[in-house]
Amino acid sequence: MGQGHPSLWPLLQQLWEFLSQRVFSESEKEGQRTLALSVARFTRNIVANVPSNQVHAFESEPFIRKLIHSATSWSVMQDSSSFACTRMMVQAMSNIVTANEQLLNAIWGTYTSLPDEQSILVRLLACPDAKIILSVLVFIMNCVHEDQQRCAALVRTPAGARICILILDRMVDLYDADENTEWAHAFDYGYHLFAHLFNNGFASELYTRLSVADEVISPHQTVLLKLLDSHLQSSHPHSIHKHLCVTLTATFFELSTYAQGSIARALGPPPPSGSEDDHAPRELDVLLPKVCEALVLVTQCLATMILHSEAVRIDNISNEDLQRDVNSFRDATGRYVVENIVELLRRLDAFLPRINFGKPVDSPYGGPQLPAAADPAGFVYLKRDLVRLLGVLCHNDRRVQDLVRTCGGIPVVMNMCVIDERNPYLREHAILAIRNLTADNVENQSVVNEIQPVQTST
C-alpha cells in the first residue's frame, strides 16, 4: 500500500504538518490527540518493511519530531492519557527508519547533534511511562545495531553521551522491576544496548566519557562497570579487546591509590600506647565506600577477562595473553598491579575488621578500625576479589611470584586464610592464591613454612 497511490504521501505529510503547527484550544486537545494517534498508527503500519514507503514518510519526520517534543513537555506528561499517542509516534518514527541504512544515517546524525533542549530522545527518556521508555530504547537500538559509525556517534558526541547517561539513570531505576513487566523489558533492552557497545569495542571510550572532573569515580561510571561485569561473566565474546584491559588496569591503579591514601588518613599515625582512642578512626572519607565498590567491579572484570583469555589461548583460538599484559603495567610510582594489591590488602586488614559469627575480629596489624556497625556496603567482597585477582596474576608466573614475596605479600595473603562474613569464600581464594604463589617456587615455599600460625580470637 502507498506504492501505487503517490497522492497519499502529500496528504499524509499535510496531516502531520497540520497537527504539528496548528494551535489547538483546550476543548480541541482531545480531538487532536485522537487524530494524531490514528495518523501515527497508520504511518507505523504503512511503512513497515517497505523501503519506498519509508522514504516518502521520512519527509514528515520534522513534523513528527515537533509533535513528540510538544507531547513530552512536563505539563503534558502529567496526563497519562497522552502516553498512548506519544508511544505510537515513537513507534512510527522507529518503523520509518528501521533497516533503511540511508534513513538511519540521516536521522541518527540529526538526533546526535541536537542540543538538549531540542532532543526528543532526552525528553522521552524522562517519561514516566514504561511503554514509552521501551519504545524509545527499541528505536535507539535499531539505530545503532550493527553499525560502527552510529555506535561511535552515540558514545563520542555530546548529545550521544547525554543519552547514554540518561539510559544509565533509567536502568538504575528499572533494576528491581518485577519480571515480565514493561519496566523489566525496558531494562533488558537497555542492557542489550550497552552490551552491543561493549562488543563493538566502545567500553573504554564510554567509561572515559562518563568521567567527572576532579572525581575519582562517577556514579554513571560505576553503573557502567556493573553492566560490563555482568556482560563479561554472562557471555563469552570471541575477541577480548586489549584496550579495555589497559583502561581497567589504569582504573585499578587510580582507585587503589585513592583507597590507600584514604585509609592511611583514616588510620593516622600510631597513637601513644594505652591512649583512649586506640580504635577510633581519625578521618572517614565519605567517597571511600564508592571507590571500593568500583574496585570490586574492576577486579572482577580483570579476573574474568584474564581467565577467559587463558581459556581461549589454551584452545588456540587466540594468542592474546592478558595476564602477561596486566602484569606488565606499572602505576605512576613504578609499582606493579600485584604490589598495589598487597599494599591495599595490608591497609584494609588494618582498617576493616573481619566479621565472624556477626562480631568484628581484631586485625593482627592492630590500630584503629572501622566499626562493624558503620561498615558500608561498598566494602563487601573487596578483600576476597583482591585476593582472587592476585592468585590469578601469579599463576604460572615466576616473576610475579617472586615480586609478591619481595614486597612482603605472602604473610598478607596468609592472613586472609580466615572466615569473614563480609567476604564469602575469602579463605578459599586465599588458599588458592598461596598455592599459585608456591607452585614450583622453593623460596616462596620456605617463606610459607617459616610463618607460624597465630591463634586469633573468634
XYZ file of C-alpha atoms in Angstrom:
458
model
C 0.000 0.000 0.000
C 1.237 3.507 -0.729
C 3.457 2.498 -3.632
C 0.593 2.670 -6.145
C -1.005 5.744 -4.601
C 1.556 8.557 -4.844
C -1.074 11.140 -3.867
C -1.220 9.524 -0.426
C 2.123 10.926 0.700
C 1.446 14.650 0.191
C -1.830 14.193 2.080
C -0.112 12.338 4.911
C 2.586 14.980 5.135
C -0.071 17.704 5.226
C -1.758 15.907 8.113
C 1.471 15.756 10.118
C 2.221 19.392 9.335
C -1.302 20.413 10.366
C -1.027 18.516 13.663
C 2.393 19.966 14.480
C 1.690 23.610 13.602
C -1.946 24.176 14.490
C -2.526 25.733 17.913
C -5.417 23.807 19.415
C -7.715 25.168 22.099
C -8.254 23.196 25.296
C -11.578 21.886 24.017
C -9.866 20.630 20.847
C -6.932 18.897 22.567
C -8.675 15.541 22.904
C -9.635 15.548 19.232
C -6.087 16.475 18.239
C -4.717 13.603 20.314
C -7.153 11.121 18.772
C -6.266 12.266 15.265
C -2.529 12.153 15.973
C -2.869 8.637 17.392
C -4.696 7.455 14.263
C -2.242 9.102 11.866
C 0.726 7.697 13.810
C -0.749 4.192 13.781
C -1.444 4.442 10.039
C 2.085 5.691 9.360
C 3.645 2.994 11.530
C 1.817 0.223 9.687
C 2.205 1.503 6.116
C 5.993 1.925 6.286
C 6.897 -1.359 7.994
C 9.442 -3.242 5.859
C 8.637 -1.175 2.734
C 11.728 0.931 1.854
C 9.969 3.134 -0.713
C 7.217 3.975 1.776
C 9.840 4.723 4.422
C 11.498 7.255 2.128
C 8.199 9.028 1.464
C 7.189 9.049 5.141
C 10.605 10.325 6.218
C 9.719 13.701 4.724
C 7.286 14.096 7.636
C 9.989 13.421 10.268
C 10.461 17.109 11.257
C 6.722 17.415 11.950
C 6.574 14.157 13.918
C 9.614 15.256 15.925
C 7.948 18.587 16.706
C 4.802 16.796 17.885
C 6.807 14.438 20.103
C 8.661 17.433 21.538
C 5.331 19.026 22.494
C 3.949 15.741 23.818
C 6.914 15.302 26.172
C 6.585 18.643 27.925
C 6.262 18.450 31.698
C 2.621 19.535 31.724
C 1.523 17.015 29.076
C 3.396 14.189 30.801
C 1.283 14.730 33.912
C -1.695 13.416 31.936
C -1.368 9.665 31.470
C -4.000 9.716 28.713
C -1.351 11.270 26.437
C 1.015 8.308 26.736
C -0.603 6.111 24.061
C -0.300 8.813 21.400
C 3.319 9.592 22.289
C 4.225 5.927 22.246
C 2.584 5.425 18.836
C 4.511 8.360 17.354
C 7.792 6.886 18.602
C 6.895 3.523 17.092
C 6.010 5.211 13.791
C 9.353 7.002 13.777
C 11.118 3.725 14.505
C 9.378 1.898 11.659
C 10.119 4.723 9.225
C 13.886 4.181 9.523
C 14.332 0.547 10.632
C 16.597 -1.469 8.298
C 16.973 1.514 5.937
C 20.633 2.497 6.123
C 20.255 5.799 4.313
C 17.455 6.969 6.599
C 19.154 5.601 9.717
C 22.292 7.599 8.951
C 20.249 10.728 8.330
C 18.092 10.553 11.451
C 20.902 9.445 13.771
C 23.145 12.213 12.505
C 20.396 14.695 13.366
C 19.496 13.245 16.758
C 23.105 13.051 17.956
C 23.743 16.688 17.062
C 20.679 18.323 18.623
C 21.140 20.340 21.826
C 19.419 19.032 24.958
C 16.504 21.428 24.743
C 15.652 20.180 21.246
C 16.394 16.483 21.727
C 13.256 14.364 21.801
C 15.305 11.355 22.953
C 16.388 13.228 26.075
C 12.774 14.167 26.782
C 11.407 10.704 26.003
C 13.876 9.017 28.355
C 12.499 11.154 31.181
C 8.922 9.956 30.612
C 7.174 8.135 33.476
C 5.577 5.516 31.217
C 7.270 2.114 30.835
C 5.939 1.510 27.328
C 7.314 4.840 26.100
C 10.724 4.056 27.615
C 10.668 0.628 25.969
C 9.692 2.125 22.599
C 12.467 4.725 22.636
C 15.061 2.109 23.636
C 13.917 -0.074 20.739
C 14.305 2.938 18.448
C 17.831 3.679 19.714
C 18.822 0.023 19.419
C 17.538 -0.090 15.838
C 19.602 2.987 15.017
C 22.948 1.686 16.300
C 22.537 -2.026 15.572
C 25.487 -3.440 13.623
C 26.812 -0.032 12.596
C 30.148 1.118 13.975
C 29.744 4.756 12.937
C 26.357 5.200 14.588
C 27.640 3.466 17.731
C 30.540 5.910 17.697
C 28.149 8.852 17.437
C 26.252 7.593 20.491
C 29.475 7.473 22.505
C 31.512 10.371 21.143
C 29.071 13.219 20.560
C 27.898 15.362 23.497
C 24.277 14.565 22.649
C 25.028 10.840 22.433
C 26.882 10.802 25.752
C 23.941 12.619 27.334
C 21.605 9.922 26.005
C 23.857 7.219 27.492
C 23.803 8.952 30.880
C 20.011 9.131 30.861
C 19.710 5.459 29.907
C 22.051 4.517 32.762
C 19.895 6.570 35.135
C 16.783 4.745 33.977
C 18.463 1.363 34.334
C 19.212 2.099 37.975
C 15.501 2.807 38.451
C 14.494 -0.311 36.499
C 16.872 -2.779 38.148
C 14.349 -4.044 40.700
C 11.417 -4.173 38.270
C 9.189 -7.232 38.510
C 9.824 -9.859 35.860
C 7.628 -9.958 32.760
C 6.645 -6.302 33.142
C 7.198 -3.493 30.655
C 9.746 -1.993 33.040
C 11.706 -5.261 33.085
C 11.608 -5.439 29.287
C 12.914 -1.862 29.152
C 15.814 -2.832 31.431
C 16.627 -5.780 29.161
C 16.724 -3.524 26.110
C 18.972 -1.051 27.914
C 21.322 -3.866 28.908
C 21.290 -5.191 25.341
C 22.186 -1.720 24.049
C 25.259 -1.390 26.277
C 26.286 -4.992 25.574
C 26.210 -4.063 21.893
C 28.507 -1.098 22.589
C 30.846 -3.335 24.615
C 31.016 -5.938 21.851
C 31.876 -3.226 19.347
C 34.815 -2.032 21.430
C 33.356 1.132 22.977
C 33.559 0.195 26.679
C 36.801 2.080 27.340
C 35.788 5.172 25.429
C 32.364 5.309 27.050
C 33.870 4.878 30.522
C 36.140 7.850 29.867
C 33.254 9.939 28.503
C 31.318 9.363 31.730
C 34.068 10.776 33.940
C 33.501 13.898 36.003
C 36.244 16.461 36.583
C 38.008 16.158 39.957
C 36.161 12.920 40.834
C 37.985 9.603 41.036
C 34.802 7.740 40.060
C 31.402 9.000 38.935
C 28.054 7.293 39.668
C 27.498 6.630 35.967
C 30.918 5.017 35.636
C 30.019 2.681 38.497
C 26.761 1.689 36.807
C 28.637 1.095 33.555
C 31.146 -1.121 35.393
C 28.256 -3.154 36.808
C 26.883 -3.713 33.318
C 30.340 -4.562 31.978
C 30.994 -7.000 34.825
C 27.667 -8.720 34.200
C 28.314 -8.860 30.460
C 31.789 -10.347 30.848
C 30.566 -13.013 33.260
C 27.455 -13.998 31.325
C 28.861 -14.070 27.787
C 31.938 -15.381 26.057
C 32.947 -12.898 23.365
C 35.119 -14.247 20.581
C 37.548 -11.352 20.975
C 38.694 -9.561 24.109
C 39.691 -6.007 23.388
C 43.164 -5.200 24.606
C 42.399 -1.508 25.101
C 39.696 -2.488 27.620
C 42.348 -4.303 29.636
C 44.515 -1.175 29.546
C 41.624 1.013 30.714
C 40.631 -1.338 33.531
C 44.212 -1.630 34.768
C 44.661 2.145 34.736
C 41.355 2.473 36.584
C 42.505 -0.093 39.131
C 45.676 1.900 39.801
C 43.706 5.116 40.209
C 41.096 3.625 42.539
C 43.645 1.636 44.548
C 45.873 4.668 45.058
C 42.893 6.705 46.228
C 41.715 3.965 48.604
C 45.180 3.505 50.100
C 45.517 7.236 50.731
C 42.048 7.476 52.233
C 42.671 4.537 54.572
C 46.060 5.957 55.583
C 44.399 9.243 56.540
C 41.739 7.348 58.482
C 44.297 5.291 60.378
C 46.581 8.253 61.035
C 49.920 7.890 62.835
C 50.123 5.177 65.515
C 48.606 6.549 68.752
C 50.572 6.547 72.011
C 50.403 3.215 73.794
C 47.406 2.963 76.094
C 45.649 6.040 74.730
C 41.858 6.001 74.833
C 41.399 6.444 71.090
C 43.359 3.359 70.009
C 40.398 2.154 67.975
C 38.932 5.449 66.767
C 39.442 6.260 63.066
C 40.923 9.745 62.601
C 39.082 10.601 59.403
C 36.350 8.807 57.455
C 36.227 9.580 53.734
C 32.621 9.526 52.511
C 33.815 8.637 48.989
C 35.806 5.590 50.112
C 32.860 3.127 50.034
C 32.011 4.195 46.474
C 35.639 3.829 45.422
C 35.812 0.377 46.998
C 32.565 -0.638 45.302
C 34.095 0.311 41.952
C 37.318 -1.504 42.879
C 35.361 -4.714 43.404
C 33.842 -4.367 39.936
C 37.179 -3.589 38.273
C 38.942 -6.543 39.931
C 36.098 -8.860 38.934
C 36.257 -7.639 35.330
C 40.029 -8.070 35.166
C 39.935 -11.562 36.670
C 37.147 -12.648 34.311
C 38.949 -11.290 31.251
C 42.274 -12.875 32.201
C 40.714 -16.285 32.860
C 38.808 -16.145 29.576
C 41.963 -15.060 27.752
C 43.781 -18.067 29.182
C 40.965 -20.408 28.143
C 40.862 -19.233 24.523
C 44.666 -19.260 24.361
C 44.771 -22.871 25.515
C 42.181 -23.722 22.853
C 44.359 -21.971 20.227
C 41.547 -19.524 19.456
C 43.741 -16.542 20.281
C 47.352 -15.893 21.268
C 46.402 -12.886 23.402
C 47.829 -13.113 26.937
C 46.024 -10.620 29.152
C 47.668 -11.994 32.301
C 51.060 -11.048 30.901
C 49.742 -7.659 29.789
C 48.252 -6.762 33.190
C 51.406 -7.920 34.971
C 53.495 -5.619 32.775
C 51.687 -2.401 33.737
C 53.025 -0.049 36.420
C 51.444 2.885 38.195
C 52.911 6.390 38.397
C 55.245 5.326 41.230
C 56.525 2.280 39.358
C 54.569 -0.328 41.316
C 53.059 -3.321 39.562
C 49.447 -4.430 39.997
C 50.277 -7.189 42.498
C 52.282 -4.736 44.616
C 49.246 -2.449 44.702
C 47.042 -5.371 45.708
C 49.371 -6.393 48.538
C 49.593 -2.876 49.950
C 45.844 -2.328 49.698
C 45.128 -5.668 51.402
C 47.571 -4.777 54.171
C 45.821 -1.466 54.806
C 42.349 -2.963 54.539
C 43.255 -5.604 57.107
C 44.364 -2.876 59.499
C 41.299 -0.728 58.821
C 38.409 -3.083 58.211
C 37.645 -5.741 60.835
C 36.646 -9.120 59.563
C 33.305 -10.411 60.754
C 32.970 -13.858 62.320
C 29.715 -15.020 63.907
C 28.416 -11.479 63.478
C 31.214 -9.897 65.533
C 34.332 -7.963 64.467
C 37.687 -9.683 64.963
C 40.795 -7.636 65.766
C 43.326 -7.353 62.957
C 46.819 -8.781 63.554
C 48.107 -5.364 62.452
C 46.257 -3.572 65.246
C 45.356 0.107 65.038
C 42.018 1.896 64.652
C 39.347 0.106 62.670
C 36.075 0.979 61.042
C 33.282 -0.148 63.380
C 31.341 -3.113 62.016
C 28.048 -1.293 62.528
C 29.268 1.551 60.329
C 30.651 -0.667 57.588
C 29.119 0.481 54.291
C 28.083 -1.981 51.614
C 30.865 -0.738 49.345
C 33.462 -2.785 51.261
C 31.687 -6.115 50.752
C 33.707 -8.663 48.701
C 36.685 -6.308 48.357
C 39.302 -8.424 50.152
C 38.011 -11.595 48.518
C 38.205 -10.221 44.987
C 41.610 -8.629 45.521
C 42.991 -11.956 46.759
C 41.360 -13.744 43.834
C 42.932 -11.344 41.317
C 46.340 -11.729 42.954
C 46.031 -15.508 42.677
C 45.110 -15.226 39.005
C 48.016 -12.880 38.235
C 50.689 -15.054 39.876
C 49.519 -18.312 38.268
C 52.467 -19.925 36.433
C 54.414 -16.645 36.505
C 57.670 -16.945 38.440
C 58.498 -13.241 38.178
C 55.188 -12.240 39.757
C 55.516 -14.940 42.430
C 58.897 -13.511 43.420
C 57.571 -9.963 43.274
C 54.825 -10.799 45.768
C 57.400 -12.342 48.098
C 59.824 -9.414 47.940
C 57.090 -6.885 48.739
C 56.001 -8.906 51.782
C 52.826 -10.179 50.209
C 52.909 -13.810 51.333
C 52.147 -13.071 55.027
C 49.417 -10.675 53.909
C 47.753 -13.372 51.811
C 48.143 -15.947 54.586
C 46.332 -13.555 56.934
C 43.395 -13.782 54.522
C 43.014 -17.528 55.162
C 40.188 -16.762 57.570
C 36.415 -16.670 57.670
C 34.980 -13.215 57.034
C 31.230 -12.878 56.649
C 31.529 -9.756 54.516
C 33.916 -11.618 52.188
C 32.378 -15.039 51.429
C 34.947 -17.645 50.323
C 37.830 -15.342 51.238
C 39.680 -18.231 52.880
C 39.257 -20.492 49.860
C 40.542 -17.839 47.447
C 43.479 -17.084 49.767
C 44.416 -20.776 49.924
C 44.300 -20.968 46.122
C 46.453 -17.827 45.902
C 49.022 -19.410 48.260
C 49.029 -22.496 46.059
C 49.711 -20.378 42.966
C 52.394 -18.396 44.805
C 54.276 -21.511 45.914
C 53.918 -23.639 42.775
C 57.453 -24.634 41.651
C 58.872 -21.829 43.818
C 61.118 -23.098 46.616
C 61.777 -19.628 48.042
C 58.069 -18.904 48.461
C 57.509 -22.359 49.947
C 60.196 -21.620 52.528
C 58.522 -18.336 53.499
C 55.204 -20.120 53.999
C 56.834 -22.860 56.098
C 58.595 -20.304 58.299
C 55.392 -18.481 59.200
C 53.836 -19.941 62.331
C 50.046 -19.769 62.645
C 48.825 -17.278 65.226
C 45.771 -18.096 67.333
C 43.166 -15.351 66.978
C 40.050 -14.820 68.992
C 36.706 -15.605 67.437
